[in-house]
């Protein structure tokens, strides 16, 4: 929340040398709806391109063959989403757990199937790799993918610790011809992108406090008849390899505050 909200909304603003926007025009725009969402309203989702939610993207870019590493619940959701895109065919799948690999295979029947991710990286058809494995496994897979000359989309958080994250960033910087993107949710929402641009104009006044919440009643504990498998799938509950709730889910909220205000918080409290 910012001080002087109503007072400062009356001030005309000039953003990136675009025509001035007065308060009435701003209230009509989609960014206001997003601002209300941030203040506790109902989330509004819009595709990138137009304020009315319609997307102007029609798949003009050439197809890029995708390989998905990690075929758990979220990995399979990614495969479903890719099947709706006109230029992102899934040509390869990887998971060392046979049951997950079979389930993902039903969603991409033409895709090659691998139990070792390095075999997928050796597949010349694969141009883009999506990493949907547990967080602590991201580092080595991403490094190997970049070394293999693949573009990488890595699910958030980037890594399980700061050292690994810096190592990944350094590798990406050393390969400027390749794209590396971390799956931070808010970065792909057109309305939130425009809201961030508005907040950074400073027209709302001095930022005093930011409060964000995430509510979802769900246990992370999963069961399996195989003790070894049960230990693996409950990696989120292991403090030695997982960042916990704040890291695994709160990373999206922390990223939003850093991005909107271009500064790091001075204090954080939680319960």
Short mmCIF file of C-alpha atoms in Angstrom, two decimals:
data_model
loop_
_atom_site.label_atom_id
_atom_site.label_comp_id
_atom_site.label_asym_id
_atom_site.label_seq_id
_atom_site.Cartn_x
_atom_site.Cartn_y
_atom_site.Cartn_z
CA UNK A 1 0.00 0.00 0.00
CA UNK A 2 1.25 3.50 -0.69
CA UNK A 3 0.66 6.75 1.17
CA UNK A 4 -1.54 9.41 -0.41
CA UNK A 5 -3.21 6.88 -2.72
CA UNK A 6 -6.37 8.84 -3.54
CA UNK A 7 -4.60 12.17 -3.61
CA UNK A 8 -1.85 11.01 -5.91
CA UNK A 9 -4.19 9.22 -8.30
CA UNK A 10 -5.48 12.68 -9.19
CA UNK A 11 -2.09 13.75 -10.44
CA UNK A 12 -1.45 13.49 -14.17
CA UNK A 13 1.36 11.15 -15.10
CA UNK A 14 3.75 10.72 -17.96
CA UNK A 15 5.04 7.15 -18.39
CA UNK A 16 7.84 6.45 -20.85
CA UNK A 17 6.98 9.59 -22.84
CA UNK A 18 3.48 8.25 -23.62
CA UNK A 19 0.47 10.62 -23.65
CA UNK A 20 -0.58 11.80 -20.21
CA UNK A 21 -3.23 9.67 -18.50
CA UNK A 22 -5.67 11.29 -16.10
CA UNK A 23 -7.43 9.62 -13.20
CA UNK A 24 -10.64 8.90 -15.13
CA UNK A 25 -8.75 7.20 -17.95
CA UNK A 26 -6.65 5.20 -15.54
CA UNK A 27 -9.69 3.91 -13.66
CA UNK A 28 -11.07 2.60 -16.94
CA UNK A 29 -7.91 0.61 -17.65
CA UNK A 30 -7.22 -2.99 -16.71
CA UNK A 31 -4.32 -1.98 -14.47
CA UNK A 32 -6.79 -0.59 -11.95
CA UNK A 33 -8.49 -3.97 -11.75
CA UNK A 34 -5.14 -5.57 -11.03
CA UNK A 35 -4.37 -2.96 -8.38
CA UNK A 36 -7.64 -3.80 -6.64
CA UNK A 37 -6.66 -7.46 -6.79
CA UNK A 38 -3.41 -6.63 -5.00
CA UNK A 39 -5.46 -4.85 -2.32
CA UNK A 40 -7.50 -7.97 -1.63
CA UNK A 41 -10.00 -8.17 -4.47
CA UNK A 42 -10.77 -11.01 -6.84
CA UNK A 43 -7.87 -12.07 -9.14
CA UNK A 44 -8.31 -11.11 -12.78
CA UNK A 45 -6.37 -13.04 -15.40
CA UNK A 46 -5.67 -11.73 -18.87
CA UNK A 47 -3.59 -12.98 -21.74
CA UNK A 48 -0.77 -10.78 -22.91
CA UNK A 49 -1.71 -8.36 -25.62
CA UNK A 50 -4.96 -6.54 -24.90
CA UNK A 51 -6.71 -5.18 -21.84
CA UNK A 52 -9.88 -7.10 -22.69
CA UNK A 53 -8.08 -10.41 -22.23
CA UNK A 54 -7.70 -11.23 -25.92
CA UNK A 55 -4.23 -12.13 -27.07
CA UNK A 56 -2.73 -10.79 -30.27
CA UNK A 57 -0.30 -13.71 -30.51
CA UNK A 58 -1.17 -16.09 -33.33
CA UNK A 59 1.90 -18.31 -33.36
CA UNK A 60 3.97 -16.37 -35.88
CA UNK A 61 7.20 -17.54 -34.29
CA UNK A 62 8.74 -20.71 -35.77
CA UNK A 63 8.05 -23.94 -33.84
CA UNK A 64 10.51 -24.91 -31.12
CA UNK A 65 10.67 -28.57 -30.14
CA UNK A 66 10.27 -29.04 -26.41
CA UNK A 67 11.59 -31.65 -24.02
CA UNK A 68 10.02 -31.87 -20.54
CA UNK A 69 12.16 -33.17 -17.69
CA UNK A 70 10.07 -34.18 -14.70
CA UNK A 71 6.66 -35.73 -15.39
CA UNK A 72 5.00 -35.45 -11.99
CA UNK A 73 1.65 -33.73 -11.48
CA UNK A 74 2.96 -30.31 -12.49
CA UNK A 75 5.11 -31.65 -15.30
CA UNK A 76 2.07 -33.30 -16.84
CA UNK A 77 0.12 -30.06 -16.48
CA UNK A 78 2.86 -28.34 -18.46
CA UNK A 79 2.60 -30.98 -21.19
CA UNK A 80 -1.16 -30.35 -21.38
CA UNK A 81 -0.60 -26.62 -21.75
CA UNK A 82 2.03 -27.08 -24.45
CA UNK A 83 -0.41 -29.22 -26.42
CA UNK A 84 -2.60 -26.13 -26.82
CA UNK A 85 0.16 -24.02 -28.34
CA UNK A 86 0.67 -23.94 -32.12
CA UNK A 87 4.45 -23.84 -32.03
CA UNK A 88 5.69 -25.84 -29.01
CA UNK A 89 5.45 -29.54 -29.86
CA UNK A 90 6.60 -31.87 -27.09
CA UNK A 91 9.08 -34.22 -28.74
CA UNK A 92 10.67 -35.76 -25.64
CA UNK A 93 9.74 -36.64 -22.05
CA UNK A 94 11.90 -37.70 -19.14
CA UNK A 95 11.25 -39.12 -15.70
CA UNK A 96 13.07 -41.91 -13.88
CA UNK A 97 9.76 -43.07 -12.35
CA UNK A 98 8.13 -45.33 -15.00
CA UNK A 99 4.53 -44.64 -13.92
CA UNK A 100 4.92 -40.88 -14.36
CA UNK A 101 6.62 -41.33 -17.70
CA UNK A 102 3.75 -43.52 -18.93
CA UNK A 103 1.12 -41.02 -17.80
CA UNK A 104 2.89 -38.13 -19.51
CA UNK A 105 3.29 -40.29 -22.62
CA UNK A 106 -0.49 -40.49 -22.97
CA UNK A 107 -0.53 -36.69 -23.32
CA UNK A 108 2.25 -36.56 -25.92
CA UNK A 109 2.06 -39.88 -27.74
CA UNK A 110 4.66 -38.99 -30.38
CA UNK A 111 7.27 -37.92 -27.84
CA UNK A 112 10.39 -39.97 -27.19
CA UNK A 113 10.63 -41.24 -23.62
CA UNK A 114 13.76 -41.25 -21.50
CA UNK A 115 14.48 -42.28 -17.92
CA UNK A 116 17.81 -40.39 -17.87
CA UNK A 117 17.64 -36.65 -18.55
CA UNK A 118 21.09 -36.70 -20.15
CA UNK A 119 19.70 -38.92 -22.89
CA UNK A 120 17.00 -36.33 -23.54
CA UNK A 121 19.66 -33.62 -23.76
CA UNK A 122 21.46 -35.70 -26.37
CA UNK A 123 18.31 -35.80 -28.49
CA UNK A 124 19.03 -33.46 -31.41
CA UNK A 125 15.33 -32.83 -31.96
CA UNK A 126 15.01 -31.09 -28.59
CA UNK A 127 15.58 -27.34 -28.79
CA UNK A 128 13.96 -26.21 -25.55
CA UNK A 129 14.05 -27.92 -22.16
CA UNK A 130 11.49 -27.39 -19.42
CA UNK A 131 12.74 -28.42 -15.99
CA UNK A 132 9.87 -29.49 -13.72
CA UNK A 133 11.79 -31.57 -11.19
CA UNK A 134 12.11 -30.97 -7.42
CA UNK A 135 13.89 -27.71 -6.68
CA UNK A 136 17.12 -29.22 -5.36
CA UNK A 137 17.59 -31.04 -8.69
CA UNK A 138 17.38 -27.90 -10.84
CA UNK A 139 21.01 -26.83 -10.73
CA UNK A 140 22.72 -29.73 -12.45
CA UNK A 141 19.96 -30.26 -14.99
CA UNK A 142 19.95 -26.60 -16.02
CA UNK A 143 23.74 -26.48 -16.24
CA UNK A 144 23.81 -29.61 -18.39
CA UNK A 145 20.99 -28.30 -20.60
CA UNK A 146 22.81 -25.03 -21.27
CA UNK A 147 26.01 -26.96 -21.98
CA UNK A 148 24.05 -29.06 -24.47
CA UNK A 149 22.94 -25.89 -26.26
CA UNK A 150 19.29 -26.00 -25.20
CA UNK A 151 17.07 -23.08 -24.26
CA UNK A 152 15.78 -23.56 -20.72
CA UNK A 153 12.57 -22.77 -18.87
CA UNK A 154 13.11 -23.71 -15.22
CA UNK A 155 10.23 -23.90 -12.79
CA UNK A 156 10.46 -21.62 -9.75
CA UNK A 157 12.28 -21.40 -7.49
CA UNK A 158 15.45 -21.43 -9.54
CA UNK A 159 17.45 -23.36 -6.97
CA UNK A 160 17.43 -24.64 -3.40
CA UNK A 161 20.11 -22.23 -2.19
CA UNK A 162 21.75 -18.97 -3.13
CA UNK A 163 25.03 -20.55 -4.25
CA UNK A 164 23.27 -22.80 -6.76
CA UNK A 165 21.19 -19.90 -8.05
CA UNK A 166 24.31 -17.83 -8.64
CA UNK A 167 25.97 -20.73 -10.43
CA UNK A 168 22.98 -21.06 -12.77
CA UNK A 169 22.90 -17.32 -13.43
CA UNK A 170 26.62 -17.34 -14.22
CA UNK A 171 26.18 -20.20 -16.68
CA UNK A 172 23.30 -18.41 -18.40
CA UNK A 173 25.36 -15.24 -18.68
CA UNK A 174 28.16 -17.24 -20.30
CA UNK A 175 25.72 -18.48 -22.96
CA UNK A 176 24.02 -15.31 -24.28
CA UNK A 177 22.82 -17.15 -27.38
CA UNK A 178 20.52 -19.24 -25.20
CA UNK A 179 17.43 -18.21 -23.26
CA UNK A 180 16.99 -19.06 -19.60
CA UNK A 181 13.73 -18.16 -17.89
CA UNK A 182 12.57 -19.01 -14.39
CA UNK A 183 8.86 -19.73 -14.02
CA UNK A 184 7.91 -16.86 -11.75
CA UNK A 185 4.13 -16.65 -12.11
CA UNK A 186 3.65 -12.89 -12.11
CA UNK A 187 6.17 -12.18 -14.87
CA UNK A 188 3.82 -13.62 -17.49
CA UNK A 189 0.65 -11.75 -16.52
CA UNK A 190 0.13 -8.77 -18.82
CA UNK A 191 -1.90 -6.79 -16.28
CA UNK A 192 0.67 -7.29 -13.52
CA UNK A 193 3.46 -6.22 -15.87
CA UNK A 194 1.60 -2.97 -16.64
CA UNK A 195 0.79 -2.46 -12.95
CA UNK A 196 4.48 -2.73 -12.12
CA UNK A 197 5.30 -0.07 -14.70
CA UNK A 198 2.68 2.20 -13.15
CA UNK A 199 3.91 1.72 -9.58
CA UNK A 200 7.48 2.49 -10.61
CA UNK A 201 6.43 5.92 -11.87
CA UNK A 202 6.16 6.94 -8.21
CA UNK A 203 2.78 8.57 -8.73
CA UNK A 204 1.28 6.69 -5.75
CA UNK A 205 3.69 8.39 -3.38
CA UNK A 206 6.17 6.89 -0.95
CA UNK A 207 5.83 3.18 -0.30
CA UNK A 208 5.31 2.50 3.39
CA UNK A 209 4.28 -1.12 3.56
CA UNK A 210 3.67 -4.15 1.36
CA UNK A 211 1.51 -7.05 2.51
CA UNK A 212 0.95 -10.23 0.54
CA UNK A 213 -0.84 -13.45 1.39
CA UNK A 214 -1.16 -16.98 0.10
CA UNK A 215 -3.99 -19.19 1.33
CA UNK A 216 -4.33 -22.84 0.45
CA UNK A 217 -5.27 -25.62 2.82
CA UNK A 218 -3.30 -28.55 1.53
CA UNK A 219 -0.82 -30.98 3.02
CA UNK A 220 2.42 -31.58 1.20
CA UNK A 221 2.73 -35.08 2.65
CA UNK A 222 2.22 -37.79 0.03
CA UNK A 223 1.97 -41.53 0.48
CA UNK A 224 3.43 -44.46 -1.40
CA UNK A 225 3.59 -48.21 -0.69
CA UNK A 226 7.30 -48.00 -1.45
CA UNK A 227 9.22 -46.40 1.51
CA UNK A 228 12.05 -45.21 -0.73
CA UNK A 229 9.59 -43.64 -3.16
CA UNK A 230 7.64 -42.04 -0.32
CA UNK A 231 10.80 -40.39 0.97
CA UNK A 232 11.58 -39.01 -2.50
CA UNK A 233 8.14 -37.58 -3.23
CA UNK A 234 8.10 -35.85 0.17
CA UNK A 235 11.21 -33.82 -0.59
CA UNK A 236 9.36 -30.60 0.27
CA UNK A 237 9.22 -31.71 3.91
CA UNK A 238 12.99 -32.20 4.13
CA UNK A 239 14.60 -29.01 5.42
CA UNK A 240 17.96 -30.11 4.05
CA UNK A 241 16.83 -29.92 0.43
CA UNK A 242 13.66 -27.81 0.43
CA UNK A 243 13.12 -24.10 0.93
CA UNK A 244 9.80 -24.74 2.65
CA UNK A 245 6.60 -22.74 2.21
CA UNK A 246 8.25 -19.34 1.92
CA UNK A 247 10.76 -20.53 -0.66
CA UNK A 248 8.65 -22.91 -2.72
CA UNK A 249 5.46 -20.82 -2.85
CA UNK A 250 6.36 -17.45 -1.35
CA UNK A 251 9.08 -16.95 -3.97
CA UNK A 252 6.42 -15.54 -6.29
CA UNK A 253 5.31 -12.94 -3.73
CA UNK A 254 8.87 -11.97 -2.79
CA UNK A 255 9.76 -11.60 -6.46
CA UNK A 256 6.76 -9.33 -7.01
CA UNK A 257 7.77 -6.92 -4.25
CA UNK A 258 11.40 -6.79 -5.39
CA UNK A 259 10.33 -6.26 -8.99
CA UNK A 260 7.67 -3.62 -8.33
CA UNK A 261 9.80 -1.46 -6.04
CA UNK A 262 13.27 -2.34 -7.36
CA UNK A 263 14.52 -2.86 -3.83
CA UNK A 264 14.81 -5.60 -1.25
CA UNK A 265 12.74 -5.68 1.95
CA UNK A 266 14.34 -4.44 5.15
CA UNK A 267 12.36 -6.81 7.33
CA UNK A 268 10.16 -9.85 6.86
CA UNK A 269 7.89 -11.56 9.35
CA UNK A 270 5.69 -14.61 9.00
CA UNK A 271 3.57 -17.04 10.97
#
